[in-house]
Tab-separated table of C-alpha atoms in Angstrom:
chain	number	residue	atom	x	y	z
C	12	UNK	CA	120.942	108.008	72.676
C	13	UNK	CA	124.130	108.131	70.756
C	14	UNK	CA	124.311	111.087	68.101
C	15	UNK	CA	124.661	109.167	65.172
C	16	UNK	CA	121.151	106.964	66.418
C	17	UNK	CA	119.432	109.456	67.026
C	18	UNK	CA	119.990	111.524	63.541
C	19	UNK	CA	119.531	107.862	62.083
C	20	UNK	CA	115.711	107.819	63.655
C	21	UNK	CA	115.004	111.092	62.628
C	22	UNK	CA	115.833	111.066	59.238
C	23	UNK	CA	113.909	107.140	59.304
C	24	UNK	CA	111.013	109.125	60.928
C	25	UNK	CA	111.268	111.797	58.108
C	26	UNK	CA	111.194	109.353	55.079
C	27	UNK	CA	108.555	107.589	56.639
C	28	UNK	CA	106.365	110.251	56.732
C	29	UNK	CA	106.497	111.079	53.184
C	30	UNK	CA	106.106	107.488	52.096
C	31	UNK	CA	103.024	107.795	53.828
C	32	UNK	CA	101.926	111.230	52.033
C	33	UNK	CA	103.319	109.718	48.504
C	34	UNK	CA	101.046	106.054	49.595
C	35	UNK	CA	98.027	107.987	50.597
C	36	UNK	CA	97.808	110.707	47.504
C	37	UNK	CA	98.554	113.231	50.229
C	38	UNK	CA	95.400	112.693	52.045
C	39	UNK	CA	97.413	111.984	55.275
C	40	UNK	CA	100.080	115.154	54.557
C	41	UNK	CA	103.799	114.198	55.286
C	42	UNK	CA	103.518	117.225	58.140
C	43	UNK	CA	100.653	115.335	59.554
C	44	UNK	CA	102.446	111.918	59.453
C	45	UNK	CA	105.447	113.244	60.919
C	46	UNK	CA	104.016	114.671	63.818
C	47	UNK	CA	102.069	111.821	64.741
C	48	UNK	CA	104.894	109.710	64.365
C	49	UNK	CA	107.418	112.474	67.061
C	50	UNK	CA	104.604	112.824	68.993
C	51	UNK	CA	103.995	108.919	69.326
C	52	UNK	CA	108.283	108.540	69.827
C	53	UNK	CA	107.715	111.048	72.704
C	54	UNK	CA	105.223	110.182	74.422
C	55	UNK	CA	106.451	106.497	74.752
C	56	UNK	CA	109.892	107.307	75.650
C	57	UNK	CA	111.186	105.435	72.478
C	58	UNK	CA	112.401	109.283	71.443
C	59	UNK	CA	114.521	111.027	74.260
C	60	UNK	CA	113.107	114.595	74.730
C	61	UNK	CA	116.823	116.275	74.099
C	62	UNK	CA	117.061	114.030	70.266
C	63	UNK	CA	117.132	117.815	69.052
C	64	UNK	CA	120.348	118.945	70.944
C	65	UNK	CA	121.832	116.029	70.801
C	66	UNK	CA	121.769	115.976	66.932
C	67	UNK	CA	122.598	119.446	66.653
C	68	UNK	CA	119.538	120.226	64.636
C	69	UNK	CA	118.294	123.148	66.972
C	70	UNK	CA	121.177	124.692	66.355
C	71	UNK	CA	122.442	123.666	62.688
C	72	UNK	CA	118.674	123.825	61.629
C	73	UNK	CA	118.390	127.358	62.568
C	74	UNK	CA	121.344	128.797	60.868
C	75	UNK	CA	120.066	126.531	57.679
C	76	UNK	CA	116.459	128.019	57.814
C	77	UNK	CA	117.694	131.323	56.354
C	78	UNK	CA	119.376	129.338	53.224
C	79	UNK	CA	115.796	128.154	52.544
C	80	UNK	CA	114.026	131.506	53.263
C	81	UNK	CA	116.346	133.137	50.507
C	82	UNK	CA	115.723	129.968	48.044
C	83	UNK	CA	111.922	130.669	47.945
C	84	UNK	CA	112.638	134.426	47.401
C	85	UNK	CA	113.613	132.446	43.791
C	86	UNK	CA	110.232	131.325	43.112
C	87	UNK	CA	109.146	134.943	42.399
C	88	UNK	CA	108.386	135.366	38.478
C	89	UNK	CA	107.750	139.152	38.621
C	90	UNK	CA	106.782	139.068	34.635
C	91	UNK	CA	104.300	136.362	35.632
C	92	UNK	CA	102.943	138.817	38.498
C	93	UNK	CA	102.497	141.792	36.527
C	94	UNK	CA	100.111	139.853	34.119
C	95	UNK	CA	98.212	138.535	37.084
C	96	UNK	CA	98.013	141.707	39.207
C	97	UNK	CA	94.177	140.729	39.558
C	98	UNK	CA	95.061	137.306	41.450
C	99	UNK	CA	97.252	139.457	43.416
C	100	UNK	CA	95.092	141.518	44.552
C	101	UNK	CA	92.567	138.787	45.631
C	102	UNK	CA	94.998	136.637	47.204
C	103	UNK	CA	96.096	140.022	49.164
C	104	UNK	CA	92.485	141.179	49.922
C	105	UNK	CA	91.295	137.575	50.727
C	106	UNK	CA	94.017	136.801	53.274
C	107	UNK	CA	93.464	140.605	55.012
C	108	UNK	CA	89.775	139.122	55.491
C	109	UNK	CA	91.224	135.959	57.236
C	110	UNK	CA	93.278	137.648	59.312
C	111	UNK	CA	90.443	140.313	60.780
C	112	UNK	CA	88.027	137.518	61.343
C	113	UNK	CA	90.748	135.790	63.322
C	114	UNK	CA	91.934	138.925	65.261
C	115	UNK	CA	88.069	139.244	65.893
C	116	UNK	CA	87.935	136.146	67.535
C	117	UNK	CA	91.100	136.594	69.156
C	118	UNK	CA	89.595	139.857	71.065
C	119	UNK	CA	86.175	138.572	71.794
C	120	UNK	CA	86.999	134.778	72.802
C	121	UNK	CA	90.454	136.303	75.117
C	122	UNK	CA	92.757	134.731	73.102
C	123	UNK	CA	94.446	137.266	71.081
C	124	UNK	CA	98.024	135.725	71.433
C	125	UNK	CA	96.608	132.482	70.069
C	126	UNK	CA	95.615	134.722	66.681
C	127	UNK	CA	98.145	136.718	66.761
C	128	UNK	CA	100.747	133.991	66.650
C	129	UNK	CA	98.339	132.211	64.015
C	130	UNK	CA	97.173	134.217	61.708
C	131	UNK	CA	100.416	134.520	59.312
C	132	UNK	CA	100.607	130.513	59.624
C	133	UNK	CA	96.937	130.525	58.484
C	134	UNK	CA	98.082	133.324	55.833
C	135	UNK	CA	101.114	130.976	54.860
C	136	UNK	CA	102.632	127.621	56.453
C	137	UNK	CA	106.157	126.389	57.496
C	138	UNK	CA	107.739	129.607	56.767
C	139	UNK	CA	105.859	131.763	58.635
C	140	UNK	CA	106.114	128.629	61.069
C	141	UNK	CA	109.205	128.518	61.033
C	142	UNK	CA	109.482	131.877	62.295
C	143	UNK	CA	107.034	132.239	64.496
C	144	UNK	CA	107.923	128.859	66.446
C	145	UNK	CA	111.488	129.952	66.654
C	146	UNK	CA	110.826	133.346	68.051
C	147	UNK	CA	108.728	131.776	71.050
C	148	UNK	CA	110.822	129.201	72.001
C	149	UNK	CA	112.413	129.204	75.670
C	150	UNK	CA	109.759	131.768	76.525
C	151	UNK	CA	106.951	130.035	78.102
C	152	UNK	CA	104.411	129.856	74.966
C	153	UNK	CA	104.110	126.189	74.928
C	154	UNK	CA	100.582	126.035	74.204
C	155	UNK	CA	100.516	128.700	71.741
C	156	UNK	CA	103.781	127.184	69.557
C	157	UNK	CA	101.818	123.538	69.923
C	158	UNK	CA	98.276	125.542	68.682
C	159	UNK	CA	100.850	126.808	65.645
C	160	UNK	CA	101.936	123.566	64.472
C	161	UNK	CA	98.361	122.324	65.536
C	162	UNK	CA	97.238	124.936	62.779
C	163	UNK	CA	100.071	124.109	60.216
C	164	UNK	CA	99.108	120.412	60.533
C	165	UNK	CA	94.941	120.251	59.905
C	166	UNK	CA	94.442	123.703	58.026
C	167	UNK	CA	95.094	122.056	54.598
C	168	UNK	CA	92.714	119.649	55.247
C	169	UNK	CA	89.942	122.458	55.531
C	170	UNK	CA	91.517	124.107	52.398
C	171	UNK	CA	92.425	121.561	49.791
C	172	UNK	CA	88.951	120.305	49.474
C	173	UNK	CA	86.953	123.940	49.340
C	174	UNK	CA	89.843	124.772	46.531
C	175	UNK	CA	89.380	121.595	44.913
C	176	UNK	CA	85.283	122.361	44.590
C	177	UNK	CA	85.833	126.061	43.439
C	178	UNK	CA	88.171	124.857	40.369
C	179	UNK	CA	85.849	122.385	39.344
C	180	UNK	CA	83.169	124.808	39.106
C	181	UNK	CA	85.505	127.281	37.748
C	182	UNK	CA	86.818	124.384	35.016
C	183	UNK	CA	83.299	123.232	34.091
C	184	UNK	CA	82.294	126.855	33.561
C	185	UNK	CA	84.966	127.358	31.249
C	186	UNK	CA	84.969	124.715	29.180
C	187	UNK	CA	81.868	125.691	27.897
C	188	UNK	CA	83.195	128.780	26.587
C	189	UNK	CA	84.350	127.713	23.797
C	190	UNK	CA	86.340	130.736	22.437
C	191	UNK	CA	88.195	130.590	26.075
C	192	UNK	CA	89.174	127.245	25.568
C	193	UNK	CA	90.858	128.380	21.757
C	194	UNK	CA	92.627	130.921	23.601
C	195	UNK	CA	93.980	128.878	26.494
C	196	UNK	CA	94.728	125.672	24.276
C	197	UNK	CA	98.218	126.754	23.583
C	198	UNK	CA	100.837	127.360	26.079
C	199	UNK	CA	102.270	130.939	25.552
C	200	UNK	CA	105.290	131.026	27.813
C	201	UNK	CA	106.950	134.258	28.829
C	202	UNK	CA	110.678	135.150	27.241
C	203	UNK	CA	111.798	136.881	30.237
C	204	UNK	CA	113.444	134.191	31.155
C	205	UNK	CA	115.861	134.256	28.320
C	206	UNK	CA	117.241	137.829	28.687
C	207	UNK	CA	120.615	138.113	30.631
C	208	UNK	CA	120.723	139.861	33.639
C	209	UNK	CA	123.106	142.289	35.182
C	210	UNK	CA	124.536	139.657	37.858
C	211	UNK	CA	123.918	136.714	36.378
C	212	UNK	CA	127.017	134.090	35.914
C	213	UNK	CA	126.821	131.766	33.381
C	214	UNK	CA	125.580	127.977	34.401
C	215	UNK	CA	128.466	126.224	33.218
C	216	UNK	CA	130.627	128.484	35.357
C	217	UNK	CA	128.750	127.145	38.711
C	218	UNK	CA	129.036	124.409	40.490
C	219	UNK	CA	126.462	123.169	43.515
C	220	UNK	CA	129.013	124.645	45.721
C	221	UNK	CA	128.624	128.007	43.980
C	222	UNK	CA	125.171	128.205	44.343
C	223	UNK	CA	125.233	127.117	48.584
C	224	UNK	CA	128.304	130.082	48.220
C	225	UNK	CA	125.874	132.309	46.646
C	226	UNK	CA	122.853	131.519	49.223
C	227	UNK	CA	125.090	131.973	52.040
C	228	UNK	CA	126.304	135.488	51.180
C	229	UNK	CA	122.827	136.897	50.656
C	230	UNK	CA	122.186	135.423	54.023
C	231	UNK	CA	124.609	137.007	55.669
C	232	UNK	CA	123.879	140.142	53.615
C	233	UNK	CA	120.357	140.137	55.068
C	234	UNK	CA	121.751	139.373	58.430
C	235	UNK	CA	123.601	142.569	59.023
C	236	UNK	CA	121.162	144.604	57.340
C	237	UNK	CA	118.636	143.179	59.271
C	238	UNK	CA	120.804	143.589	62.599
C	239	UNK	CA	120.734	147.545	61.435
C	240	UNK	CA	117.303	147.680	62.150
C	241	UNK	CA	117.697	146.390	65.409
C	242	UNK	CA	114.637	143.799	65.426
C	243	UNK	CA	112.413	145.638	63.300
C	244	UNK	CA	112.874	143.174	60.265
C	245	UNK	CA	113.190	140.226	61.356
C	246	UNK	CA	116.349	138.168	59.896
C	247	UNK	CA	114.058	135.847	57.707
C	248	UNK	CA	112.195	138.450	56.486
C	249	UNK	CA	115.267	140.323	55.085
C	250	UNK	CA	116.574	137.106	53.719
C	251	UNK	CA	113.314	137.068	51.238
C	252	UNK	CA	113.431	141.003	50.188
C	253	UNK	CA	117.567	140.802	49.771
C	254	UNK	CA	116.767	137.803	48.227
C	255	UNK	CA	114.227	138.699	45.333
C	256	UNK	CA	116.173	141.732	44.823
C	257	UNK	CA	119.405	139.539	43.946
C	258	UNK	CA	117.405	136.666	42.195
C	259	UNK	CA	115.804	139.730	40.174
C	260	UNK	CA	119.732	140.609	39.148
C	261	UNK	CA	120.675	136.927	38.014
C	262	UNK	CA	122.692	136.571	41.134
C	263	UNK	CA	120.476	133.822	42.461
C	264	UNK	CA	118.777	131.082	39.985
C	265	UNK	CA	115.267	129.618	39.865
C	266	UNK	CA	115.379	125.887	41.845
C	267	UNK	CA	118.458	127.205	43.476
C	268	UNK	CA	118.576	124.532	46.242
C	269	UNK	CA	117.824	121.517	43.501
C	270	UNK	CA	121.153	122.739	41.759
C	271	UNK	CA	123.068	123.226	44.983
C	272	UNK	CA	122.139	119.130	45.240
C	273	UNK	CA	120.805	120.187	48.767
C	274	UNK	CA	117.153	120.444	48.598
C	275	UNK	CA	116.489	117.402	50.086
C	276	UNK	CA	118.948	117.226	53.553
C	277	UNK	CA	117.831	121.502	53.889
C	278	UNK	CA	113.884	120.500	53.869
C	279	UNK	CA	114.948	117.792	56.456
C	280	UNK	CA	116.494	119.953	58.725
C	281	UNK	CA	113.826	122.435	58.733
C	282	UNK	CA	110.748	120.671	58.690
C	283	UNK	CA	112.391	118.687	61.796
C	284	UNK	CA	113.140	122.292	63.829
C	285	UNK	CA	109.499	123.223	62.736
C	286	UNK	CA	108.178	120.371	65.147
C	287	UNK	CA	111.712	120.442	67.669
C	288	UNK	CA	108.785	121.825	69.933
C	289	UNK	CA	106.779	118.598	70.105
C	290	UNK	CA	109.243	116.934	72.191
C	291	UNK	CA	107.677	119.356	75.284
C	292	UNK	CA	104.054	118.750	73.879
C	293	UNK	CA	101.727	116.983	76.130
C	294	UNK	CA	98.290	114.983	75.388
C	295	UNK	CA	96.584	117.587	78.139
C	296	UNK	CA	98.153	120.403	75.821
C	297	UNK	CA	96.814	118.829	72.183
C	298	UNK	CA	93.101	118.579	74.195
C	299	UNK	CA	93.525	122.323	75.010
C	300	UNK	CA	93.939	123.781	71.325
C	301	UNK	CA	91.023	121.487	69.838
C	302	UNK	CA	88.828	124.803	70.646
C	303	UNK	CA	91.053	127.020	69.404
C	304	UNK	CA	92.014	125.321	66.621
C	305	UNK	CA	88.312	124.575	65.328
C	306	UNK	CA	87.409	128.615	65.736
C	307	UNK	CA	90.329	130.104	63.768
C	308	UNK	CA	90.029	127.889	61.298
C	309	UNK	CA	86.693	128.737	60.748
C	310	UNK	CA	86.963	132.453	61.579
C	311	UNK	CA	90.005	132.534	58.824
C	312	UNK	CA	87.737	130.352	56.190
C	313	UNK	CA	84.766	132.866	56.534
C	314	UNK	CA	86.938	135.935	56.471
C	315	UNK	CA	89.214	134.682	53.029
C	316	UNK	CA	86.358	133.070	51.011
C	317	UNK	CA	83.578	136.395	52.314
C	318	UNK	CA	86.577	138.757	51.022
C	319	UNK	CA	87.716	137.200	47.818
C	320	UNK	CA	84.136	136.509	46.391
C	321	UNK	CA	83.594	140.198	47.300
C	322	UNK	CA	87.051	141.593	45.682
C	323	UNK	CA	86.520	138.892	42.212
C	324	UNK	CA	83.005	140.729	42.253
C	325	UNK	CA	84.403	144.136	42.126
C	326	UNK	CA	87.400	142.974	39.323
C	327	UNK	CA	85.545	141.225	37.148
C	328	UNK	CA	86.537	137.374	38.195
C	329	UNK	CA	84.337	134.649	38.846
C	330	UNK	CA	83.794	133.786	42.503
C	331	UNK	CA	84.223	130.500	42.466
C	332	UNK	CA	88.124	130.813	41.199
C	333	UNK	CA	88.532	134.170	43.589
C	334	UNK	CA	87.250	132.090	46.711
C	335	UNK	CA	89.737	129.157	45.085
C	336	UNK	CA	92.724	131.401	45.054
C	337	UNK	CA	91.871	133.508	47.687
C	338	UNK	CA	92.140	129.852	50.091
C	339	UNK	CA	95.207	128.714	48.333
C	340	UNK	CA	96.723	130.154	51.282
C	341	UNK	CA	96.195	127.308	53.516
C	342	UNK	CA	98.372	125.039	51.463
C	343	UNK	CA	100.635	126.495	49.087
C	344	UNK	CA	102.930	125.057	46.603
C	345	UNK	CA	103.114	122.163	45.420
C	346	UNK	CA	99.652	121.792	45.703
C	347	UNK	CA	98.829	125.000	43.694
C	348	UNK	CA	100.618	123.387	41.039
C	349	UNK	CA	98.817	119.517	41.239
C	350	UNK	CA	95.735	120.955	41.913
C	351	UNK	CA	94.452	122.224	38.724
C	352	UNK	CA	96.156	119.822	37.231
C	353	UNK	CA	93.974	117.053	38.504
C	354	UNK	CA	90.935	119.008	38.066
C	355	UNK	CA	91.844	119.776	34.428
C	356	UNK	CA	92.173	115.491	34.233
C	357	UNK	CA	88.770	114.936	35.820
C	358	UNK	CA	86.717	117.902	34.018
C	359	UNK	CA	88.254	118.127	30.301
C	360	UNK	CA	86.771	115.430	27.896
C	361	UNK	CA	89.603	115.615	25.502
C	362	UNK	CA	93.733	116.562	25.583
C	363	UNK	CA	92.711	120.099	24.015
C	364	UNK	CA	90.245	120.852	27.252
C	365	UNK	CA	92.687	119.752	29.440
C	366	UNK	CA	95.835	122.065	28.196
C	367	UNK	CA	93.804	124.746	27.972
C	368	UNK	CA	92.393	124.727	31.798
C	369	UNK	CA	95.777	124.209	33.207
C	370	UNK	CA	97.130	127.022	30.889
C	371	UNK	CA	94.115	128.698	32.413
C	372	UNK	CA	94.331	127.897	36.043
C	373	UNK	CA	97.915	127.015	36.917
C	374	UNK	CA	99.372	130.351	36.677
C	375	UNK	CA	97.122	131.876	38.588
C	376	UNK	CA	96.771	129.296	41.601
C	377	UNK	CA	100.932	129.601	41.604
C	378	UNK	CA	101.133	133.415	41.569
C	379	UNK	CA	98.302	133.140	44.620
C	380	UNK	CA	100.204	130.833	46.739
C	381	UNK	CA	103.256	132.666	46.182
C	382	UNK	CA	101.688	136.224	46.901
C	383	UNK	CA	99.854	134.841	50.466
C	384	UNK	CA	102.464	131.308	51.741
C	385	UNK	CA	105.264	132.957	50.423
C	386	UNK	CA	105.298	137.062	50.608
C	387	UNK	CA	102.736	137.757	52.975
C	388	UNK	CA	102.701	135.248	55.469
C	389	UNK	CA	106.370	136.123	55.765
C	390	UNK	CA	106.029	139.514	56.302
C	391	UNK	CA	103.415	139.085	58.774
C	392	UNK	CA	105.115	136.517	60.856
C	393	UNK	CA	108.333	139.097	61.206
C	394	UNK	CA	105.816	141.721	62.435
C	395	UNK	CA	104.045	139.593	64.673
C	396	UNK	CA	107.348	138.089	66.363
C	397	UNK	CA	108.216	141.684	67.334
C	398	UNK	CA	105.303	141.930	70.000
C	399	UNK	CA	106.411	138.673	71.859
């Protein structure tokens, strides 16, 4: 297949799959969709299994991936954290209960590379994917990097519904407070945002080049430093620290990619490497992660919602939002952020009800999918790469 074809069908295959999320309300996932859609090309030869080389996207994708890793280290509001250093702590404490249940399982069942390779993906997603699939490709872990994406794929369909119940208890329980409701009903955003930092260049200076410019040099920043450790911190990993450190300077801007006009081709290229691996996947190899799949899943369910209701006990939180933000790990933004949204439109009998849950909710849900899909399951991945 001719470069330019095959590119063509990928990108085709891409769009397609997030027509079907938009169509659907995200009850078939655009992750979902696109792997059944690869997996379908492959398997009846209309997909040739070297599309990946042969559009350059193995290779290109790669060296893009660390652009994105540094463009979610801008998603960190560290004023926003420090007021919700109890969701932290939850989010932290419920995703260290996943991930023991899962090693657990690992040990007694044999299969401790299978939770060892998934427990940051349950902790996070495509990052920690990302990294993780990369890392074991060309090394004989077939079946484990199919289990991964296997894991990436269904998890959210255990998580978004138990989140989804939690809120709703959480929103009914709140509305009948009434003086919570006063207090939540008007929107009281933080100012930090406003204050000049010490590397920050004024927007009208920039163009979309400057900001690719500007991701590019704190990727290659984190490259060397990370080559200095010689494989202790992983590349992507550095890319995130280097990178909150400069977006907490004003070097690098919230939404950096949207202004760099590139968010759109970058999430194509990396979502595409994330399932490059499918072109090797079998049907005998999907039958032989169904157990896996359904045990860690379950093992990691138990371990988050046992931990959080036990750690919002001991701080003072309700269970029923601990257990919701403690399992926000499973799908992450942007469904952290539509969420409580559409719980705060099916609870709230009036437009003052409704502000005042997503004042109450939303913050919290984001700064818990940031802490576990974007921090932690990071950092684990880049430890957990170092043993294979």
């Amino acid at each position: 297949m001719a470069p330019t074809i095959a590119l063509a069908a990928l990108m085709i295959l891409f769009a397609f799959s997030e027509y079907i999320a938009s169509k659907t309300r995200a009850t078939i996932s655009s992750v979902l969709a696109l792997a059944v859609l690869m997996l379908a090309g492959f398997w009846t030869g209309i997909l040739p299994k070297d599309i990946f080389e042969t559009t350059g996207i193995k290779t290109f994708g790669t060296l893009i991936a660390g652009l994105l890793i540094t463009s979610l280290a801008t998603t960190l509001d560290f004023a926003e954290m420090k007021r919700q250093i109890k969701v932290i702590i939850i989010a932290l404490v419920g995703v260290a209960g996943g991930t023991a249940l899962i090693f657990a399982a690992g040990y007694a069942f044999h299969m401790f590379d299978f939770a060892l390779a998934g427990s940051p993906i349950f902790a996070g997603g495509s990052a920690a994917t990302l990294l993780i699939t990369t890392a074991l490709d060309g090394k004989g872990y077939e079946l484990i990097i199919t289990f991964c994406l296997g894991l990436l794929i269904f998890q959210k369909f255990v998580g978004i519904p138990i989140a989804s119940y939690f809120l709703k208890k959480e929103a009914r329980a709140f509305i009948a407070d009434n003086n919570a409701v006063a207090q939540y009903a008007h929107d009281n955003q933080s100012d930090s945002a406003t204050k000049p930092k010490l590397l920050q260049i004024p927007e009208k200076e920039q163009k979309a080049s400057t900001y690719l410019a500007k991701l590019s040099l704190i990727a290659v920043i984190s490259y060397v430093l990370a080559g200095l450790t010689h494989g202790v911190v992983h590349y992507f990993v550095m890319c995130l620290i280097v990178g909150a450190i400069a977006y907490a300077l004003g070097f690098l801007e919230s939404g950096i990619l949207q202004k760099a006009q590139s968010n759109g081709l970058i999430m194509f290229l990396v979502t595409v490497l994330i399932f490059s691996n499918l072109a090797s996947v079998t049907p005998a190899m999907i039958a032989h992660i169904v157990g896996p799949l359904i045990l860690f899943m379950s093992m990691g369910v138990i371990g988050v919602l046992a931990l959080s209701y036990l750690t919002g006990k001991l701080l003072h939180v309700s269970p029923y939002l601990a257990m919701a933000l403690g399992i926000s790990c499973t799908f992450g933004f942007p469904t952290t952020l539509v969420m409580p949204q559409e719980v705060a439109s099916s609870v709230a009998s009036n437009d003052t009800q409704k502000q005042a849950i997503e004042n109450y909710l939303v913050p919290k849900m984001l700064v818990a999918g940031i802490i576990t899909v974007t921090i932690a399951s990071v950092l684990m991945a880049g430890a957990v790469v170092n043993y294979f």
